[in-house]
């Protein structure tokens, strides 16, 4: 029997929404203050996903103010397919409110935003038999809208606000058989997270709650996957049902720390007496009948394409003139737009950390500026490996404190910067109580972040060409506790992003590699 490993989309990819068209599945996630916004994935089996773009990929669709705080921006999108057209609806809490875009093809181009005058977040779309389009928002309230103009035609109507837990949100309305099912997230997106459901004969209600609500929650358990909730349902071509949802993988001693953010998990659904039954979300499950593995994505980007790959993101915007793939072909050239990573407005291009253990390296031609690699959650929580003024240095920003923890002189010329995250010798994820750890287990954070420099040095005075060739000299600079780059310390709804930056002058990066490793 085939099995699959959870999460199916690792790293900071929360609030998944999914739709199926024929044998193809399409999934979107929240992007918050990242640009471009709303990552879009494709799969043929619900297990293997490939990012095919970003729905909001141009400034006319997504304009986040420079003062957008971390974890504001784009919240909880929903993707649906109706009458030959794809629709994505979401809310920008940084200004702009609720809007939808549409496209004939999932790869785009997606339309300009259509604004909808509805308060709330986590909007959903569903169509009934007569073609009426319904939009549900957190609360939970339901309105009939015109998706072409955004006009609210009826409502919003209060329908069902869950079982009484805090933050009833993430409504998804599905017509299944003779019933309309309204599924909600409750209890907040932390350890109290839960999925509840109700049903009615009409979208307007009245709604009957499931007798076994919540149908899914990992609260107060020792399971390795926590914070399960914010779910969407999809039926496979063979008739089986599946749930895509967010969860976290905390590590380290009490209270446990998760650093990758909220990730996308997959779990099977059974229907019993007209209600969905969902078992615990495991790290490994029996796989769906369809099985369409994808080639392993390239570990290295040599920047030879005419555009950046869709997984590259930047905080709030990526202004023209701050980056170029053509200025020096085969390299990503960055130009400083701000002098510090501690404030918005800097030049940064990065990708989500998607595995607990990984190795990131980048080949930098620093020029006369200041540039490097940063592991960041926001402007107040980041570790920076920086090259400038003939030296390599490591800078730590934790809340109000900024400190240089290491310096080393370097010869001029290109240099390879390395960031590794290691979870070895740390407290297992199951150790999350207040008890003392067992023998040989040390209390600690979720991982160690190791920052190193690999430079090329010439071997002098040797007769052979091989001896005169350059050799790589590894120079570890710092090993830092990863807990300070976690949601439990930084707060918010995102996760780690590792990327290239410049804060003075210009710098060119010849390549960037990301390699997952076993813990």
Short mmCIF file of C-alpha atoms in Angstrom, two decimals:
data_model
loop_
_atom_site.label_atom_id
_atom_site.label_comp_id
_atom_site.label_asym_id
_atom_site.label_seq_id
_atom_site.Cartn_x
_atom_site.Cartn_y
_atom_site.Cartn_z
CA UNK A 1 0.00 0.00 0.00
CA UNK A 2 1.32 3.41 -0.95
CA UNK A 3 1.68 6.01 1.77
CA UNK A 4 2.34 9.72 1.72
CA UNK A 5 4.10 12.00 4.19
CA UNK A 6 2.57 15.08 5.76
CA UNK A 7 2.75 17.98 5.28
CA UNK A 8 2.06 17.78 1.56
CA UNK A 9 3.15 21.42 1.16
CA UNK A 10 5.79 22.28 3.75
CA UNK A 11 6.73 25.63 5.14
CA UNK A 12 4.70 28.80 5.51
CA UNK A 13 1.70 27.81 3.35
CA UNK A 14 -1.33 28.28 5.62
CA UNK A 15 -5.09 28.46 5.11
CA UNK A 16 -5.29 26.10 2.12
CA UNK A 17 -8.26 26.16 -0.23
CA UNK A 18 -8.67 23.59 -3.00
CA UNK A 19 -10.85 22.88 -6.02
CA UNK A 20 -10.87 20.05 -8.57
CA UNK A 21 -11.39 20.39 -12.31
CA UNK A 22 -11.52 16.97 -13.96
CA UNK A 23 -8.47 15.11 -12.68
CA UNK A 24 -6.57 18.28 -11.76
CA UNK A 25 -6.47 19.94 -8.35
CA UNK A 26 -5.64 23.58 -7.69
CA UNK A 27 -4.74 25.00 -4.29
CA UNK A 28 -4.07 28.48 -2.91
CA UNK A 29 -2.69 29.69 0.44
CA UNK A 30 -2.44 32.89 2.44
CA UNK A 31 0.54 35.13 1.70
CA UNK A 32 0.12 37.98 4.24
CA UNK A 33 2.73 40.74 3.62
CA UNK A 34 4.60 38.82 0.91
CA UNK A 35 4.78 39.87 -2.73
CA UNK A 36 3.75 38.35 -5.09
CA UNK A 37 0.63 37.16 -3.31
CA UNK A 38 -1.46 33.99 -3.05
CA UNK A 39 0.78 31.09 -4.17
CA UNK A 40 -1.01 28.74 -6.58
CA UNK A 41 -0.29 24.99 -6.74
CA UNK A 42 -1.32 22.16 -9.07
CA UNK A 43 -1.57 18.41 -8.40
CA UNK A 44 -2.99 15.27 -9.99
CA UNK A 45 -3.17 13.24 -6.77
CA UNK A 46 -3.48 15.66 -3.78
CA UNK A 47 -0.06 14.54 -2.53
CA UNK A 48 2.48 15.88 -5.01
CA UNK A 49 2.12 19.62 -5.57
CA UNK A 50 3.95 22.02 -7.88
CA UNK A 51 3.73 25.78 -7.60
CA UNK A 52 2.63 27.10 -11.00
CA UNK A 53 2.47 30.76 -10.12
CA UNK A 54 1.03 33.41 -7.84
CA UNK A 55 -2.50 34.70 -8.37
CA UNK A 56 -1.64 38.28 -7.40
CA UNK A 57 1.53 38.81 -9.39
CA UNK A 58 1.44 42.46 -10.48
CA UNK A 59 1.12 45.77 -8.63
CA UNK A 60 -2.30 46.48 -10.14
CA UNK A 61 -3.65 43.44 -8.26
CA UNK A 62 -1.68 43.76 -5.03
CA UNK A 63 -0.48 47.00 -3.51
CA UNK A 64 0.59 46.71 0.11
CA UNK A 65 1.43 50.01 1.83
CA UNK A 66 5.01 50.45 2.98
CA UNK A 67 3.84 50.51 6.59
CA UNK A 68 2.01 47.18 6.35
CA UNK A 69 2.86 45.38 9.57
CA UNK A 70 4.10 41.81 9.60
CA UNK A 71 1.28 39.26 9.29
CA UNK A 72 -1.10 41.80 7.80
CA UNK A 73 -1.80 41.85 4.06
CA UNK A 74 -3.56 38.98 2.25
CA UNK A 75 -5.65 36.65 4.40
CA UNK A 76 -7.18 33.23 3.67
CA UNK A 77 -8.05 33.00 -0.04
CA UNK A 78 -10.63 30.64 -1.53
CA UNK A 79 -10.31 29.15 -5.02
CA UNK A 80 -13.29 27.82 -6.95
CA UNK A 81 -14.14 26.85 -10.54
CA UNK A 82 -17.55 27.66 -12.00
CA UNK A 83 -18.94 27.67 -15.52
CA UNK A 84 -15.51 27.36 -17.16
CA UNK A 85 -13.80 30.06 -15.09
CA UNK A 86 -11.54 30.09 -12.02
CA UNK A 87 -12.27 32.48 -9.16
CA UNK A 88 -10.07 33.47 -6.22
CA UNK A 89 -11.51 35.60 -3.42
CA UNK A 90 -9.57 37.02 -0.47
CA UNK A 91 -9.22 39.99 1.87
CA UNK A 92 -6.39 42.48 2.24
CA UNK A 93 -6.39 43.65 5.85
CA UNK A 94 -3.69 46.19 4.97
CA UNK A 95 -6.25 48.15 2.94
CA UNK A 96 -8.46 47.20 0.03
CA UNK A 97 -10.86 44.90 1.86
CA UNK A 98 -12.47 41.89 0.22
CA UNK A 99 -12.04 41.35 -3.52
CA UNK A 100 -12.03 38.63 -6.13
CA UNK A 101 -10.10 37.97 -9.33
CA UNK A 102 -10.86 35.46 -12.07
CA UNK A 103 -9.23 33.73 -15.01
CA UNK A 104 -10.02 31.22 -17.72
CA UNK A 105 -6.73 29.43 -17.02
CA UNK A 106 -5.23 28.73 -13.60
CA UNK A 107 -1.84 29.93 -14.82
CA UNK A 108 -3.43 33.30 -15.56
CA UNK A 109 -3.41 36.05 -16.38
CA UNK A 110 -5.84 36.75 -13.56
CA UNK A 111 -8.14 39.76 -13.80
CA UNK A 112 -7.87 43.03 -11.95
CA UNK A 113 -9.59 42.96 -8.54
CA UNK A 114 -13.37 43.26 -8.24
CA UNK A 115 -14.13 44.88 -4.87
CA UNK A 116 -16.89 43.49 -2.64
CA UNK A 117 -18.45 45.62 0.10
CA UNK A 118 -18.43 43.01 2.86
CA UNK A 119 -16.79 43.29 6.26
CA UNK A 120 -14.90 40.30 7.60
CA UNK A 121 -12.09 38.02 6.49
CA UNK A 122 -11.73 34.51 5.00
CA UNK A 123 -14.33 34.95 2.22
CA UNK A 124 -15.76 31.92 0.44
CA UNK A 125 -17.61 31.41 -2.86
CA UNK A 126 -20.35 28.92 -3.77
CA UNK A 127 -22.99 28.74 -6.52
CA UNK A 128 -26.48 27.27 -6.23
CA UNK A 129 -28.62 25.63 -8.93
CA UNK A 130 -30.07 28.86 -10.30
CA UNK A 131 -26.60 30.38 -10.73
CA UNK A 132 -26.71 32.60 -7.65
CA UNK A 133 -23.26 33.24 -6.16
CA UNK A 134 -22.95 33.17 -2.36
CA UNK A 135 -20.10 34.67 -0.37
CA UNK A 136 -19.58 33.70 3.28
CA UNK A 137 -17.24 35.63 5.58
CA UNK A 138 -15.99 35.18 9.12
CA UNK A 139 -18.58 35.64 11.75
CA UNK A 140 -20.29 33.81 10.00
CA UNK A 141 -22.43 35.83 7.59
CA UNK A 142 -23.62 34.96 4.10
CA UNK A 143 -24.35 37.31 1.18
CA UNK A 144 -25.54 36.81 -2.37
CA UNK A 145 -23.26 38.75 -4.72
CA UNK A 146 -22.66 39.48 -8.39
CA UNK A 147 -19.11 38.17 -9.00
CA UNK A 148 -18.79 40.27 -12.16
CA UNK A 149 -19.38 43.61 -10.40
CA UNK A 150 -18.93 42.81 -6.71
CA UNK A 151 -22.39 44.14 -5.89
CA UNK A 152 -24.04 42.69 -2.78
CA UNK A 153 -27.52 41.57 -3.88
CA UNK A 154 -28.78 40.10 -0.62
CA UNK A 155 -27.58 40.12 2.99
CA UNK A 156 -25.24 39.68 4.68
CA UNK A 157 -27.30 37.18 6.65
CA UNK A 158 -26.17 35.68 9.98
CA UNK A 159 -26.29 31.91 9.45
CA UNK A 160 -24.24 29.87 11.93
CA UNK A 161 -21.45 31.03 14.23
CA UNK A 162 -20.14 27.65 15.31
CA UNK A 163 -20.25 25.89 18.66
CA UNK A 164 -19.35 28.90 20.80
CA UNK A 165 -15.56 28.84 20.57
CA UNK A 166 -13.64 32.02 19.76
CA UNK A 167 -12.95 33.23 16.24
CA UNK A 168 -15.49 31.41 14.05
CA UNK A 169 -13.86 31.92 10.66
CA UNK A 170 -12.69 30.22 7.46
CA UNK A 171 -16.24 29.37 6.27
CA UNK A 172 -16.45 27.00 3.31
CA UNK A 173 -19.89 26.22 1.87
CA UNK A 174 -20.25 22.98 -0.13
CA UNK A 175 -23.29 21.46 -1.83
CA UNK A 176 -23.07 17.69 -1.25
CA UNK A 177 -26.09 15.63 -2.21
CA UNK A 178 -29.25 17.28 -0.93
CA UNK A 179 -27.45 19.25 1.77
CA UNK A 180 -25.46 22.45 2.02
CA UNK A 181 -22.57 21.93 4.41
CA UNK A 182 -20.97 24.94 6.14
CA UNK A 183 -17.56 24.13 7.58
CA UNK A 184 -15.81 26.55 9.97
CA UNK A 185 -12.57 26.96 11.86
CA UNK A 186 -12.98 27.71 15.56
CA UNK A 187 -10.87 28.25 18.65
CA UNK A 188 -8.19 30.43 17.05
CA UNK A 189 -5.34 29.25 14.86
CA UNK A 190 -3.11 28.10 17.76
CA UNK A 191 -3.37 24.99 19.95
CA UNK A 192 -7.15 25.35 20.38
CA UNK A 193 -7.79 25.19 16.63
CA UNK A 194 -10.73 23.02 15.53
CA UNK A 195 -12.96 22.24 12.54
CA UNK A 196 -16.75 22.23 13.02
CA UNK A 197 -19.55 21.73 10.52
CA UNK A 198 -23.30 22.25 10.11
CA UNK A 199 -25.78 21.55 7.32
CA UNK A 200 -29.00 22.97 5.87
CA UNK A 201 -31.31 22.38 2.92
CA UNK A 202 -30.74 25.94 1.66
CA UNK A 203 -27.71 28.23 1.74
CA UNK A 204 -29.80 30.63 3.84
CA UNK A 205 -30.30 27.99 6.55
CA UNK A 206 -31.37 27.13 9.15
CA UNK A 207 -28.21 25.16 9.90
CA UNK A 208 -28.08 21.99 12.00
CA UNK A 209 -24.72 21.45 13.76
CA UNK A 210 -23.01 18.07 13.53
CA UNK A 211 -23.62 16.03 16.69
CA UNK A 212 -19.89 15.22 17.00
CA UNK A 213 -18.47 18.76 16.61
CA UNK A 214 -15.66 19.50 16.38
CA UNK A 215 -15.09 16.99 13.63
CA UNK A 216 -11.34 17.56 13.91
CA UNK A 217 -9.05 19.01 16.57
CA UNK A 218 -5.66 18.05 18.01
CA UNK A 219 -5.99 20.29 21.06
CA UNK A 220 -4.73 18.80 24.36
CA UNK A 221 -3.05 15.89 22.59
CA UNK A 222 0.56 14.82 22.29
CA UNK A 223 0.35 14.32 18.54
CA UNK A 224 3.33 15.68 16.55
CA UNK A 225 1.01 17.73 14.31
CA UNK A 226 -0.71 20.55 16.18
CA UNK A 227 -2.99 23.56 15.55
CA UNK A 228 -5.06 21.59 13.01
CA UNK A 229 -7.87 23.55 11.38
CA UNK A 230 -8.88 25.99 8.64
CA UNK A 231 -9.92 23.14 6.35
CA UNK A 232 -11.39 22.72 2.89
CA UNK A 233 -13.05 19.63 1.36
CA UNK A 234 -12.56 18.05 -2.04
CA UNK A 235 -13.84 14.86 -3.70
CA UNK A 236 -11.49 12.76 -5.83
CA UNK A 237 -12.63 11.30 -9.18
CA UNK A 238 -12.95 7.86 -7.52
CA UNK A 239 -15.55 9.22 -5.08
CA UNK A 240 -13.30 9.41 -2.01
CA UNK A 241 -13.25 12.61 0.05
CA UNK A 242 -10.24 14.47 1.39
CA UNK A 243 -9.53 17.41 3.63
CA UNK A 244 -6.74 19.94 3.14
CA UNK A 245 -5.97 21.90 6.29
CA UNK A 246 -3.25 23.76 8.12
CA UNK A 247 -1.16 22.43 10.98
CA UNK A 248 2.16 23.02 12.71
CA UNK A 249 5.07 20.83 13.74
CA UNK A 250 6.34 22.14 17.10
CA UNK A 251 9.74 21.03 18.37
CA UNK A 252 11.86 21.61 21.43
CA UNK A 253 11.06 21.65 25.11
CA UNK A 254 7.91 23.22 26.61
CA UNK A 255 6.05 25.12 25.24
CA UNK A 256 7.31 23.81 21.88
CA UNK A 257 8.33 26.04 19.00
CA UNK A 258 7.36 25.94 15.36
CA UNK A 259 9.57 27.85 12.96
CA UNK A 260 8.24 26.90 9.51
CA UNK A 261 4.86 28.51 10.10
CA UNK A 262 1.53 26.83 9.49
CA UNK A 263 1.82 24.21 6.77
CA UNK A 264 -0.63 22.37 4.49
CA UNK A 265 -1.65 18.84 5.50
CA UNK A 266 -3.86 16.22 3.84
CA UNK A 267 -6.14 13.72 5.57
CA UNK A 268 -8.89 11.32 4.39
CA UNK A 269 -12.58 11.89 5.15
CA UNK A 270 -15.32 9.30 5.61
CA UNK A 271 -19.05 10.06 5.60
CA UNK A 272 -21.12 8.43 8.35
CA UNK A 273 -24.85 9.15 8.73
CA UNK A 274 -24.53 12.23 6.57
CA UNK A 275 -21.61 13.78 8.45
CA UNK A 276 -17.87 13.82 7.74
CA UNK A 277 -15.66 11.75 10.02
CA UNK A 278 -11.99 12.76 10.13
CA UNK A 279 -9.36 10.83 12.03
CA UNK A 280 -6.21 12.35 13.55
CA UNK A 281 -3.87 13.95 11.03
CA UNK A 282 -0.83 11.70 10.97
CA UNK A 283 2.65 12.29 9.63
CA UNK A 284 2.06 9.33 7.31
CA UNK A 285 -1.22 8.15 5.76
CA UNK A 286 -2.37 5.63 3.15
CA UNK A 287 -2.28 7.44 -0.18
CA UNK A 288 -5.15 8.30 -2.52
CA UNK A 289 -5.77 5.93 -5.43
CA UNK A 290 -4.31 8.33 -7.96
CA UNK A 291 -0.53 8.60 -7.80
CA UNK A 292 1.33 11.13 -9.91
CA UNK A 293 4.78 11.87 -8.47
CA UNK A 294 6.57 14.94 -9.73
CA UNK A 295 10.26 15.31 -10.56
CA UNK A 296 12.26 16.57 -7.63
CA UNK A 297 12.53 20.36 -7.99
CA UNK A 298 16.00 21.67 -8.82
CA UNK A 299 18.00 22.41 -5.70
CA UNK A 300 19.84 25.27 -7.35
CA UNK A 301 18.66 28.37 -9.19
CA UNK A 302 21.37 29.73 -11.49
CA UNK A 303 19.22 32.75 -12.45
CA UNK A 304 19.41 31.90 -16.13
CA UNK A 305 15.66 32.32 -16.77
CA UNK A 306 14.04 35.54 -17.97
CA UNK A 307 11.92 35.80 -14.82
CA UNK A 308 12.12 34.78 -11.19
CA UNK A 309 10.65 31.43 -10.21
CA UNK A 310 7.24 31.71 -8.49
CA UNK A 311 8.56 30.66 -5.08
CA UNK A 312 10.68 33.83 -4.73
CA UNK A 313 8.99 36.37 -2.44
CA UNK A 314 9.76 39.81 -1.01
CA UNK A 315 8.28 41.78 1.89
CA UNK A 316 5.38 44.01 0.70
CA UNK A 317 6.72 44.81 -2.77
CA UNK A 318 9.52 44.24 -5.25
CA UNK A 319 10.06 47.62 -6.92
CA UNK A 320 11.37 47.89 -10.45
CA UNK A 321 15.01 48.90 -10.25
CA UNK A 322 15.66 47.00 -7.01
CA UNK A 323 16.46 43.76 -8.82
CA UNK A 324 17.47 42.55 -12.27
CA UNK A 325 18.14 39.31 -14.13
CA UNK A 326 19.37 41.11 -17.26
CA UNK A 327 21.85 43.60 -15.85
CA UNK A 328 24.33 40.76 -15.49
CA UNK A 329 22.90 37.74 -17.34
CA UNK A 330 23.07 34.56 -15.30
CA UNK A 331 23.02 36.49 -12.03
CA UNK A 332 20.46 38.11 -9.78
CA UNK A 333 21.58 41.68 -9.17
CA UNK A 334 20.09 43.51 -6.21
CA UNK A 335 20.18 47.26 -5.53
CA UNK A 336 19.68 48.69 -2.05
CA UNK A 337 16.40 50.48 -1.39
CA UNK A 338 16.89 50.73 2.38
CA UNK A 339 19.89 50.63 4.69
CA UNK A 340 18.61 48.13 7.26
CA UNK A 341 16.64 44.90 7.48
CA UNK A 342 15.22 46.27 10.73
CA UNK A 343 12.80 48.56 8.89
CA UNK A 344 10.44 48.08 5.94
CA UNK A 345 11.66 49.21 2.55
CA UNK A 346 14.78 47.08 2.16
CA UNK A 347 15.70 44.89 -0.81
CA UNK A 348 15.19 41.21 -0.05
CA UNK A 349 14.42 38.21 -2.27
CA UNK A 350 13.89 34.91 -0.48
CA UNK A 351 12.05 31.62 -0.31
CA UNK A 352 10.18 29.86 2.47
CA UNK A 353 12.05 27.37 4.64
CA UNK A 354 10.09 24.16 4.02
CA UNK A 355 12.00 21.49 5.97
CA UNK A 356 13.15 21.35 9.60
CA UNK A 357 16.64 20.38 8.42
CA UNK A 358 17.99 22.13 5.36
CA UNK A 359 21.05 23.74 3.84
CA UNK A 360 20.91 27.01 1.93
CA UNK A 361 23.88 28.41 0.04
CA UNK A 362 24.33 31.41 -2.23
CA UNK A 363 27.29 32.59 -4.29
CA UNK A 364 27.75 36.32 -3.75
CA UNK A 365 29.79 38.87 -5.66
CA UNK A 366 29.59 41.64 -3.07
CA UNK A 367 31.10 44.62 -4.88
CA UNK A 368 31.53 47.69 -2.68
CA UNK A 369 28.20 47.36 -0.88
CA UNK A 370 26.73 45.40 2.01
CA UNK A 371 24.84 42.22 1.18
CA UNK A 372 24.23 38.73 2.44
CA UNK A 373 21.84 35.96 3.45
CA UNK A 374 19.14 36.47 6.07
CA UNK A 375 16.90 34.04 7.96
CA UNK A 376 13.89 36.15 8.85
CA UNK A 377 10.36 36.16 10.15
CA UNK A 378 9.94 39.94 10.29
CA UNK A 379 11.90 43.16 10.77
CA UNK A 380 12.31 42.43 14.50
CA UNK A 381 13.36 38.78 14.22
CA UNK A 382 16.14 37.78 11.83
CA UNK A 383 19.68 36.39 11.68
CA UNK A 384 21.92 37.95 8.99
CA UNK A 385 25.14 36.64 7.46
CA UNK A 386 26.57 39.79 5.89
CA UNK A 387 29.54 40.62 3.66
CA UNK A 388 30.85 44.17 3.50
CA UNK A 389 34.01 46.19 4.05
CA UNK A 390 36.26 43.19 3.58
CA UNK A 391 34.70 41.12 6.34
CA UNK A 392 31.97 38.62 7.06
CA UNK A 393 29.76 39.26 10.05
CA UNK A 394 26.71 37.77 11.74
CA UNK A 395 24.03 40.12 13.07
CA UNK A 396 21.19 39.04 15.34
CA UNK A 397 17.94 40.98 15.73
CA UNK A 398 15.61 39.69 18.46
CA UNK A 399 12.84 42.09 19.42
CA UNK A 400 14.39 45.42 20.44
CA UNK A 401 17.94 44.02 20.59
CA UNK A 402 20.39 44.04 17.68
CA UNK A 403 23.91 42.71 18.10
CA UNK A 404 26.86 41.61 15.99
CA UNK A 405 27.90 38.20 17.33
CA UNK A 406 30.77 37.31 14.97
CA UNK A 407 33.23 38.96 12.56
CA UNK A 408 35.95 37.61 10.31
CA UNK A 409 38.17 39.23 7.72
CA UNK A 410 37.81 37.94 4.16
CA UNK A 411 39.89 38.30 1.01
CA UNK A 412 38.22 40.19 -1.81
CA UNK A 413 36.25 38.35 -4.45
CA UNK A 414 33.21 36.08 -4.65
CA UNK A 415 32.18 34.15 -1.57
CA UNK A 416 29.69 31.38 -0.80
CA UNK A 417 27.35 32.04 2.11
CA UNK A 418 25.78 29.06 3.89
CA UNK A 419 22.89 28.75 6.32
CA UNK A 420 22.07 25.35 7.81
CA UNK A 421 19.24 24.42 10.17
CA UNK A 422 19.78 21.32 12.31
CA UNK A 423 17.35 19.55 14.62
CA UNK A 424 19.73 16.80 15.78
CA UNK A 425 20.30 16.34 19.54
CA UNK A 426 17.24 18.40 20.34
CA UNK A 427 14.21 17.49 22.43
CA UNK A 428 11.81 15.29 20.40
CA UNK A 429 8.54 16.94 19.36
CA UNK A 430 6.61 14.66 21.74
CA UNK A 431 8.29 16.28 24.74
CA UNK A 432 6.00 19.25 25.22
CA UNK A 433 5.01 19.02 28.89
CA UNK A 434 6.45 20.89 31.84
CA UNK A 435 8.23 17.76 33.14
CA UNK A 436 11.98 17.59 33.25
CA UNK A 437 13.48 15.92 30.16
CA UNK A 438 14.78 12.39 30.44
CA UNK A 439 18.43 11.37 30.73
CA UNK A 440 20.54 12.48 27.80
CA UNK A 441 17.92 14.88 26.48
CA UNK A 442 18.71 18.55 26.87
CA UNK A 443 16.01 21.22 26.99
CA UNK A 444 16.26 23.52 24.05
CA UNK A 445 14.80 25.22 21.08
CA UNK A 446 13.46 23.66 17.90
CA UNK A 447 16.74 23.77 15.97
CA UNK A 448 20.17 25.31 15.61
CA UNK A 449 20.90 27.83 12.88
CA UNK A 450 24.50 27.57 11.63
CA UNK A 451 25.93 30.41 9.53
CA UNK A 452 29.13 29.83 7.59
CA UNK A 453 31.33 31.21 4.83
CA UNK A 454 32.97 29.13 2.14
CA UNK A 455 35.69 31.09 0.37
CA UNK A 456 38.10 30.15 -2.42
CA UNK A 457 41.79 30.40 -1.57
CA UNK A 458 44.70 29.89 -3.97
CA UNK A 459 47.42 27.40 -3.10
CA UNK A 460 50.75 29.12 -3.72
CA UNK A 461 54.10 27.59 -4.58
CA UNK A 462 52.82 24.30 -6.01
CA UNK A 463 54.09 22.89 -9.29
CA UNK A 464 51.02 21.06 -10.57
CA UNK A 465 47.90 22.67 -11.99
CA UNK A 466 45.81 20.56 -9.63
CA UNK A 467 47.71 21.87 -6.62
CA UNK A 468 47.33 25.44 -7.83
CA UNK A 469 43.59 24.99 -8.17
CA UNK A 470 41.41 26.67 -5.61
CA UNK A 471 40.25 24.79 -2.53
CA UNK A 472 37.19 25.51 -0.43
CA UNK A 473 37.90 26.53 3.14
CA UNK A 474 34.87 26.32 5.36
CA UNK A 475 34.63 28.99 8.04
CA UNK A 476 31.78 28.57 10.54
CA UNK A 477 30.90 31.91 12.06
CA UNK A 478 28.00 31.29 14.44
CA UNK A 479 25.61 28.65 15.79
CA UNK A 480 22.40 30.22 17.06
CA UNK A 481 19.33 28.97 18.93
CA UNK A 482 16.44 28.77 16.48
CA UNK A 483 13.68 29.45 19.03
CA UNK A 484 14.10 33.22 18.59
CA UNK A 485 13.01 32.86 14.97
CA UNK A 486 9.80 31.04 15.85
CA UNK A 487 6.14 31.98 15.95
CA UNK A 488 6.14 31.52 19.73
CA UNK A 489 8.70 34.34 20.06
CA UNK A 490 7.96 36.57 17.08
CA UNK A 491 4.18 36.12 17.04
CA UNK A 492 2.14 36.45 13.87
CA UNK A 493 0.94 34.05 11.22
CA UNK A 494 3.96 33.48 8.97
CA UNK A 495 7.14 31.39 9.13
CA UNK A 496 10.80 31.60 8.25
CA UNK A 497 11.97 32.90 4.91
CA UNK A 498 15.64 32.57 3.89
CA UNK A 499 16.89 34.96 1.26
CA UNK A 500 19.35 37.34 -0.32
CA UNK A 501 19.51 41.02 0.56
CA UNK A 502 21.48 44.19 0.01
CA UNK A 503 21.46 47.23 2.30
CA UNK A 504 24.17 49.34 0.65
CA UNK A 505 25.09 49.72 -3.00
CA UNK A 506 24.58 46.71 -5.24
CA UNK A 507 25.47 43.02 -5.23
CA UNK A 508 25.13 40.11 -7.63
CA UNK A 509 24.26 36.53 -6.74
CA UNK A 510 25.51 33.87 -9.16
CA UNK A 511 23.31 31.09 -7.74
CA UNK A 512 21.18 30.08 -4.79
CA UNK A 513 20.63 26.50 -3.60
CA UNK A 514 18.17 24.94 -1.15
CA UNK A 515 18.72 21.35 -0.05
CA UNK A 516 16.51 19.44 2.38
CA UNK A 517 18.32 16.99 4.64
CA UNK A 518 17.26 14.27 7.06
CA UNK A 519 17.40 15.11 10.74
#
